mmCIF file of C-alpha atoms in Angstrom:
data_model
loop_
_atom_site.group_PDB
_atom_site.id
_atom_site.type_symbol
_atom_site.label_atom_id
_atom_site.label_comp_id
_atom_site.label_asym_id
_atom_site.label_seq_id
_atom_site.Cartn_x
_atom_site.Cartn_y
_atom_site.Cartn_z
ATOM 1 C CA VAL A 241 9.900 -5.677 11.717
ATOM 2 C CA VAL A 242 12.673 -3.321 10.470
ATOM 3 C CA ILE A 243 14.532 -4.133 7.237
ATOM 4 C CA ASP A 244 17.543 -2.487 5.584
ATOM 5 C CA LEU A 245 16.116 -1.682 2.126
ATOM 6 C CA ASN A 246 19.476 -1.794 0.530
ATOM 7 C CA THR A 247 20.471 -5.277 1.642
ATOM 8 C CA GLY A 248 17.146 -6.772 2.584
ATOM 9 C CA GLU A 249 18.614 -7.663 6.015
ATOM 10 C CA THR A 250 16.108 -7.880 8.901
ATOM 11 C CA ILE A 251 17.566 -5.563 11.640
ATOM 12 C CA TRP A 252 14.850 -6.099 14.286
ATOM 13 C CA GLY A 253 11.560 -7.885 14.569
ATOM 14 C CA LYS A 254 8.891 -8.998 17.030
ATOM 15 C CA GLU A 255 6.111 -11.490 16.433
ATOM 16 C CA ILE A 256 7.084 -11.374 12.719
ATOM 17 C CA LYS A 257 5.478 -14.738 11.743
ATOM 18 C CA ILE A 258 2.008 -14.229 13.367
ATOM 19 C CA ARG A 259 -0.817 -14.043 10.846
ATOM 20 C CA LYS A 260 -2.779 -10.900 11.098
ATOM 21 C CA PRO A 261 -5.216 -8.874 8.905
ATOM 22 C CA ILE A 262 -3.309 -6.156 7.070
ATOM 23 C CA ALA A 263 -6.241 -3.909 5.744
ATOM 24 C CA SER A 264 -5.285 -1.529 2.955
ATOM 25 C CA ILE A 265 -1.595 -2.698 2.910
ATOM 26 C CA THR A 266 -3.328 -5.259 0.613
ATOM 27 C CA LYS A 267 -3.468 -2.459 -2.061
ATOM 28 C CA LEU A 268 0.299 -2.793 -2.549
ATOM 29 C CA MET A 269 -0.271 -6.118 -4.190
ATOM 30 C CA THR A 270 -3.234 -4.783 -6.181
ATOM 31 C CA SER A 271 -1.138 -1.857 -7.440
ATOM 32 C CA LEU A 272 1.866 -4.073 -8.410
ATOM 33 C CA ILE A 273 -0.307 -6.341 -10.521
ATOM 34 C CA ILE A 274 -1.803 -3.494 -12.357
ATOM 35 C CA LEU A 275 1.595 -1.771 -12.932
ATOM 36 C CA GLU A 276 3.005 -4.922 -14.338
ATOM 37 C CA GLU A 277 0.198 -5.873 -16.600
ATOM 38 C CA ASN A 278 -1.720 -2.721 -17.672
ATOM 39 C CA ASP A 279 -0.901 0.412 -19.634
ATOM 40 C CA MET A 280 -0.994 3.550 -17.585
ATOM 41 C CA ASN A 281 -2.916 5.399 -20.293
ATOM 42 C CA ASP A 282 -5.651 2.803 -20.567
ATOM 43 C CA ILE A 283 -9.122 4.164 -19.744
ATOM 44 C CA VAL A 284 -11.157 2.414 -17.101
ATOM 45 C CA THR A 285 -15.015 2.705 -17.011
ATOM 46 C CA ILE A 286 -16.314 2.619 -13.342
ATOM 47 C CA SER A 287 -18.961 -0.093 -12.684
ATOM 48 C CA GLN A 288 -21.892 0.079 -10.407
ATOM 49 C CA THR A 289 -20.228 -2.386 -8.047
ATOM 50 C CA ALA A 290 -17.004 -0.299 -7.976
ATOM 51 C CA SER A 291 -18.861 2.944 -7.330
ATOM 52 C CA GLY A 292 -20.919 1.372 -4.457
ATOM 53 C CA ILE A 293 -17.950 -0.088 -2.551
ATOM 54 C CA GLU A 294 -17.722 0.712 1.109
ATOM 55 C CA GLY A 295 -14.974 2.252 3.269
ATOM 56 C CA SER A 296 -12.379 4.821 2.125
ATOM 57 C CA LYS A 297 -13.142 6.117 -1.383
ATOM 58 C CA ILE A 298 -13.146 9.134 -3.702
ATOM 59 C CA TRP A 299 -16.785 8.628 -4.618
ATOM 60 C CA LEU A 300 -16.461 7.627 -8.151
ATOM 61 C CA TYR A 301 -19.832 7.237 -9.960
ATOM 62 C CA ARG A 302 -21.041 4.665 -12.383
ATOM 63 C CA GLY A 303 -19.943 5.241 -15.959
ATOM 64 C CA GLU A 304 -17.104 7.587 -14.981
ATOM 65 C CA LYS A 305 -13.942 7.107 -17.078
ATOM 66 C CA LEU A 306 -10.401 7.582 -15.732
ATOM 67 C CA THR A 307 -6.884 6.475 -16.782
ATOM 68 C CA VAL A 308 -5.261 3.534 -15.019
ATOM 69 C CA ARG A 309 -2.559 6.003 -13.918
ATOM 70 C CA ASP A 310 -5.058 8.198 -11.986
ATOM 71 C CA LEU A 311 -6.855 5.265 -10.423
ATOM 72 C CA LEU A 312 -3.531 4.120 -9.230
ATOM 73 C CA TYR A 313 -2.774 7.485 -7.660
ATOM 74 C CA ALA A 314 -6.124 7.213 -5.891
ATOM 75 C CA THR A 315 -5.421 3.635 -4.705
ATOM 76 C CA ILE A 316 -1.897 4.496 -3.336
ATOM 77 C CA ILE A 317 -2.331 8.048 -2.032
ATOM 78 C CA HIS A 318 -5.898 8.124 -0.815
ATOM 79 C CA SER A 319 -6.257 4.352 -0.330
ATOM 80 C CA ALA A 320 -9.508 4.564 -2.333
ATOM 81 C CA ASN A 321 -11.446 1.240 -2.297
ATOM 82 C CA ASP A 322 -13.510 2.220 -5.358
ATOM 83 C CA ALA A 323 -10.412 2.861 -7.398
ATOM 84 C CA ALA A 324 -8.813 -0.407 -6.301
ATOM 85 C CA TYR A 325 -11.900 -2.383 -7.149
ATOM 86 C CA ALA A 326 -12.313 -0.693 -10.508
ATOM 87 C CA LEU A 327 -8.561 -1.488 -11.432
ATOM 88 C CA ALA A 328 -9.121 -5.162 -10.471
ATOM 89 C CA GLU A 329 -12.279 -5.435 -12.609
ATOM 90 C CA PHE A 330 -10.510 -3.807 -15.473
ATOM 91 C CA ASN A 331 -7.413 -6.039 -15.301
ATOM 92 C CA SER A 332 -9.196 -9.444 -15.027
ATOM 93 C CA GLY A 333 -12.764 -8.960 -16.144
ATOM 94 C CA ASN A 334 -14.003 -9.794 -12.696
ATOM 95 C CA VAL A 335 -12.599 -9.543 -9.159
ATOM 96 C CA LEU A 336 -12.435 -13.309 -8.452
ATOM 97 C CA LYS A 337 -9.908 -13.754 -11.265
ATOM 98 C CA PHE A 338 -7.883 -10.895 -10.079
ATOM 99 C CA ILE A 339 -7.753 -12.332 -6.525
ATOM 100 C CA GLU A 340 -6.349 -15.463 -8.087
ATOM 101 C CA LYS A 341 -3.525 -13.399 -9.634
ATOM 102 C CA MET A 342 -2.831 -11.740 -6.264
ATOM 103 C CA ASN A 343 -2.376 -15.159 -4.569
ATOM 104 C CA GLN A 344 -0.286 -16.427 -7.483
ATOM 105 C CA LYS A 345 1.946 -13.360 -7.139
ATOM 106 C CA SER A 346 2.238 -13.994 -3.380
ATOM 107 C CA LYS A 347 3.687 -17.418 -4.053
ATOM 108 C CA LYS A 348 6.178 -16.135 -6.560
ATOM 109 C CA LEU A 349 7.361 -13.550 -4.088
ATOM 110 C CA GLY A 350 7.805 -16.143 -1.330
ATOM 111 C CA LEU A 351 4.999 -14.784 0.856
ATOM 112 C CA HIS A 352 4.265 -18.204 2.519
ATOM 113 C CA ASN A 353 1.958 -16.844 5.222
ATOM 114 C CA THR A 354 -0.146 -14.526 3.117
ATOM 115 C CA LYS A 355 -3.490 -14.898 1.457
ATOM 116 C CA PHE A 356 -5.767 -12.412 -0.199
ATOM 117 C CA SER A 357 -9.544 -12.575 -0.647
ATOM 118 C CA ASN A 358 -10.220 -9.021 -1.970
ATOM 119 C CA PRO A 359 -8.167 -6.280 -3.659
ATOM 120 C CA MET A 360 -8.988 -3.633 -1.059
ATOM 121 C CA GLY A 361 -7.985 -5.207 2.144
ATOM 122 C CA PHE A 362 -11.401 -5.805 3.780
ATOM 123 C CA ASP A 363 -11.418 -7.969 6.905
ATOM 124 C CA GLY A 364 -11.894 -11.659 6.319
ATOM 125 C CA PRO A 365 -10.543 -14.998 7.424
ATOM 126 C CA GLU A 366 -8.830 -15.457 4.057
ATOM 127 C CA ASN A 367 -7.209 -11.965 3.906
ATOM 128 C CA TYR A 368 -4.105 -12.042 6.077
ATOM 129 C CA SER A 369 -0.311 -11.738 6.166
ATOM 130 C CA THR A 370 2.523 -11.425 8.621
ATOM 131 C CA ALA A 371 5.016 -8.522 9.406
ATOM 132 C CA GLU A 372 7.751 -10.805 7.778
ATOM 133 C CA ASP A 373 5.790 -11.223 4.560
ATOM 134 C CA VAL A 374 4.710 -7.592 4.409
ATOM 135 C CA GLY A 375 8.346 -6.778 4.665
ATOM 136 C CA LEU A 376 9.081 -8.763 1.555
ATOM 137 C CA LEU A 377 6.092 -7.254 -0.265
ATOM 138 C CA GLY A 378 7.063 -3.773 0.790
ATOM 139 C CA ARG A 379 10.630 -4.130 -0.299
ATOM 140 C CA TYR A 380 9.451 -5.488 -3.683
ATOM 141 C CA ALA A 381 6.900 -2.715 -4.153
ATOM 142 C CA TYR A 382 9.306 -0.016 -3.240
ATOM 143 C CA ARG A 383 11.549 -0.976 -6.259
ATOM 144 C CA ASN A 384 8.700 0.162 -8.552
ATOM 145 C CA ALA A 385 9.296 3.811 -9.538
ATOM 146 C CA PHE A 386 5.694 4.736 -9.755
ATOM 147 C CA ILE A 387 4.901 3.349 -6.261
ATOM 148 C CA ARG A 388 7.868 5.225 -4.846
ATOM 149 C CA HIS A 389 6.662 8.436 -6.493
ATOM 150 C CA ALA A 390 3.066 8.097 -5.620
ATOM 151 C CA ALA A 391 3.553 7.068 -2.025
ATOM 152 C CA ASN A 392 5.525 10.220 -1.320
ATOM 153 C CA ILE A 393 2.796 12.617 -2.497
ATOM 154 C CA SER A 394 0.735 14.287 0.247
ATOM 155 C CA ASN A 395 -1.954 15.871 -1.828
ATOM 156 C CA LYS A 396 -2.984 15.676 -5.530
ATOM 157 C CA GLU A 397 -5.872 16.340 -7.675
ATOM 158 C CA ILE A 398 -6.846 13.989 -10.516
ATOM 159 C CA GLU A 399 -9.438 14.422 -13.315
ATOM 160 C CA SER A 400 -11.735 12.045 -15.135
ATOM 161 C CA ILE A 401 -12.003 12.067 -18.931
ATOM 162 C CA ARG A 402 -15.192 14.116 -18.664
ATOM 163 C CA GLY A 403 -13.545 16.642 -16.406
ATOM 164 C CA THR A 404 -14.732 15.639 -12.956
ATOM 165 C CA LYS A 405 -12.001 16.488 -10.382
ATOM 166 C CA TYR A 406 -11.121 14.353 -7.411
ATOM 167 C CA LYS A 407 -8.880 15.542 -4.526
ATOM 168 C CA LEU A 408 -6.540 12.970 -3.083
ATOM 169 C CA GLU A 409 -5.069 13.218 0.485
ATOM 170 C CA ASN A 410 -2.417 10.830 1.610
ATOM 171 C CA THR A 411 -3.319 8.663 4.737
ATOM 172 C CA ASN A 412 0.368 8.753 5.757
ATOM 173 C CA ASP A 413 0.486 11.630 8.192
ATOM 174 C CA LEU A 414 4.221 11.326 8.508
ATOM 175 C CA LEU A 415 4.667 12.823 5.070
ATOM 176 C CA LYS A 416 3.567 16.165 6.609
ATOM 177 C CA THR A 417 5.303 15.833 9.985
ATOM 178 C CA ASP A 418 8.651 14.176 9.402
ATOM 179 C CA THR A 419 10.683 14.711 6.278
ATOM 180 C CA ARG A 420 12.656 11.433 6.897
ATOM 181 C CA PHE A 421 9.639 9.365 5.768
ATOM 182 C CA LYS A 422 9.079 8.742 2.038
ATOM 183 C CA GLY A 423 6.029 6.424 2.029
ATOM 184 C CA LEU A 424 4.680 3.791 1.806
ATOM 185 C CA LYS A 425 1.184 2.512 2.718
ATOM 186 C CA THR A 426 -1.183 2.702 5.691
ATOM 187 C CA GLY A 427 -3.964 0.253 6.525
ATOM 188 C CA HIS A 428 -6.930 0.373 9.025
ATOM 189 C CA THR A 429 -9.944 -1.811 9.601
ATOM 190 C CA THR A 430 -11.814 -2.985 12.723
ATOM 191 C CA GLU A 431 -9.909 -6.295 12.933
ATOM 192 C CA ALA A 432 -6.565 -5.048 11.559
ATOM 193 C CA GLY A 433 -6.411 -2.025 13.697
ATOM 194 C CA TYR A 434 -3.935 0.623 12.579
ATOM 195 C CA SER A 435 -1.000 -0.655 10.442
ATOM 196 C CA PHE A 436 1.738 0.907 8.512
ATOM 197 C CA VAL A 437 4.463 0.019 6.029
ATOM 198 C CA GLY A 438 6.840 2.997 6.197
ATOM 199 C CA VAL A 439 10.061 3.901 4.401
ATOM 200 C CA GLY A 440 12.271 6.211 6.471
ATOM 201 C CA GLU A 441 15.683 7.505 5.638
ATOM 202 C CA ILE A 442 18.696 7.602 8.138
ATOM 203 C CA ASN A 443 20.928 10.649 7.599
ATOM 204 C CA ASN A 444 19.159 11.216 4.262
ATOM 205 C CA LEU A 445 21.100 8.333 2.813
ATOM 206 C CA TYR A 446 20.104 4.909 4.216
ATOM 207 C CA PRO A 447 16.461 3.819 3.578
ATOM 208 C CA ILE A 448 14.895 1.359 5.999
ATOM 209 C CA LEU A 449 11.507 -0.377 5.944
ATOM 210 C CA ILE A 450 9.359 -0.336 9.070
ATOM 211 C CA ILE A 451 6.328 -2.654 9.273
ATOM 212 C CA ILE A 452 3.872 -2.154 12.124
ATOM 213 C CA LEU A 453 0.674 -4.251 12.361
ATOM 214 C CA LYS A 454 -2.202 -3.538 14.741
ATOM 215 C CA SER A 455 -0.599 -0.626 16.466
ATOM 216 C CA PRO A 456 -2.013 1.693 19.138
ATOM 217 C CA ASP A 457 -0.140 4.533 17.429
ATOM 218 C CA ARG A 458 1.568 3.392 14.179
ATOM 219 C CA PHE A 459 3.108 6.735 13.326
ATOM 220 C CA GLU A 460 4.576 7.482 16.781
ATOM 221 C CA GLU A 461 5.936 4.001 16.917
ATOM 222 C CA SER A 462 7.533 4.391 13.466
ATOM 223 C CA VAL A 463 9.285 7.586 14.559
ATOM 224 C CA LYS A 464 10.572 5.937 17.706
ATOM 225 C CA LEU A 465 11.878 2.990 15.704
ATOM 226 C CA LEU A 466 13.601 5.265 13.118
ATOM 227 C CA ASP A 467 15.121 7.369 15.976
ATOM 228 C CA TRP A 468 16.356 4.214 17.707
ATOM 229 C CA MET A 469 17.884 2.877 14.522
ATOM 230 C CA THR A 470 19.707 6.093 13.865
ATOM 231 C CA GLU A 471 21.093 6.371 17.418
ATOM 232 C CA HIS A 472 22.067 2.697 18.080
ATOM 233 C CA PHE A 473 23.501 1.583 14.726
ATOM 234 C CA LYS A 474 26.442 2.638 12.621
ATOM 235 C CA TRP A 475 25.458 3.510 9.143
#
């Protein structure tokens, strides 16, 4: 689906109401809840469960202490599962309570074909959305200044309270290859395939939101869609 970010109008779509796993695009919802409920300077202590989480991570160890701000950077830029899990635990005391918040927020945003079962985006029958709903989530998320800022950073180094340094590398390759793109979030799992919520600018003035789920080449398809929108519409 392609959406005009300024107006919210859907410009083009295909199979926009089909439920699909969305992988780490889930982390947009995780980050939103943290940004709306927690202080950026709060200190989070990493649990054993968070440090042992699977998949994409920055290898946080048990007992390490980092600010909410730096864990959000790790979640959005590096798509770090250990950071996302640690933030969920910190916010709600346990992850199950945090998942309840994620689903409550979904209802408030009108995401009628979306459900979350974990804060990272792991595959599961109860963790799904649609291109249409991801469009709504992406547009809402992009209004947040911190998400806009973090999603447009290619590389960053964060540091724990004890001085341990972690290098973050953005999973969005387009930030390095096409200056028209300003974010927003990638996703990849076995069931979800390769997915992308991208913000691209037309003529450096008009931002559009591109959502591609289960793509054979999410970045190439995003570039083609942005080119097509630029050439075939008057802005």
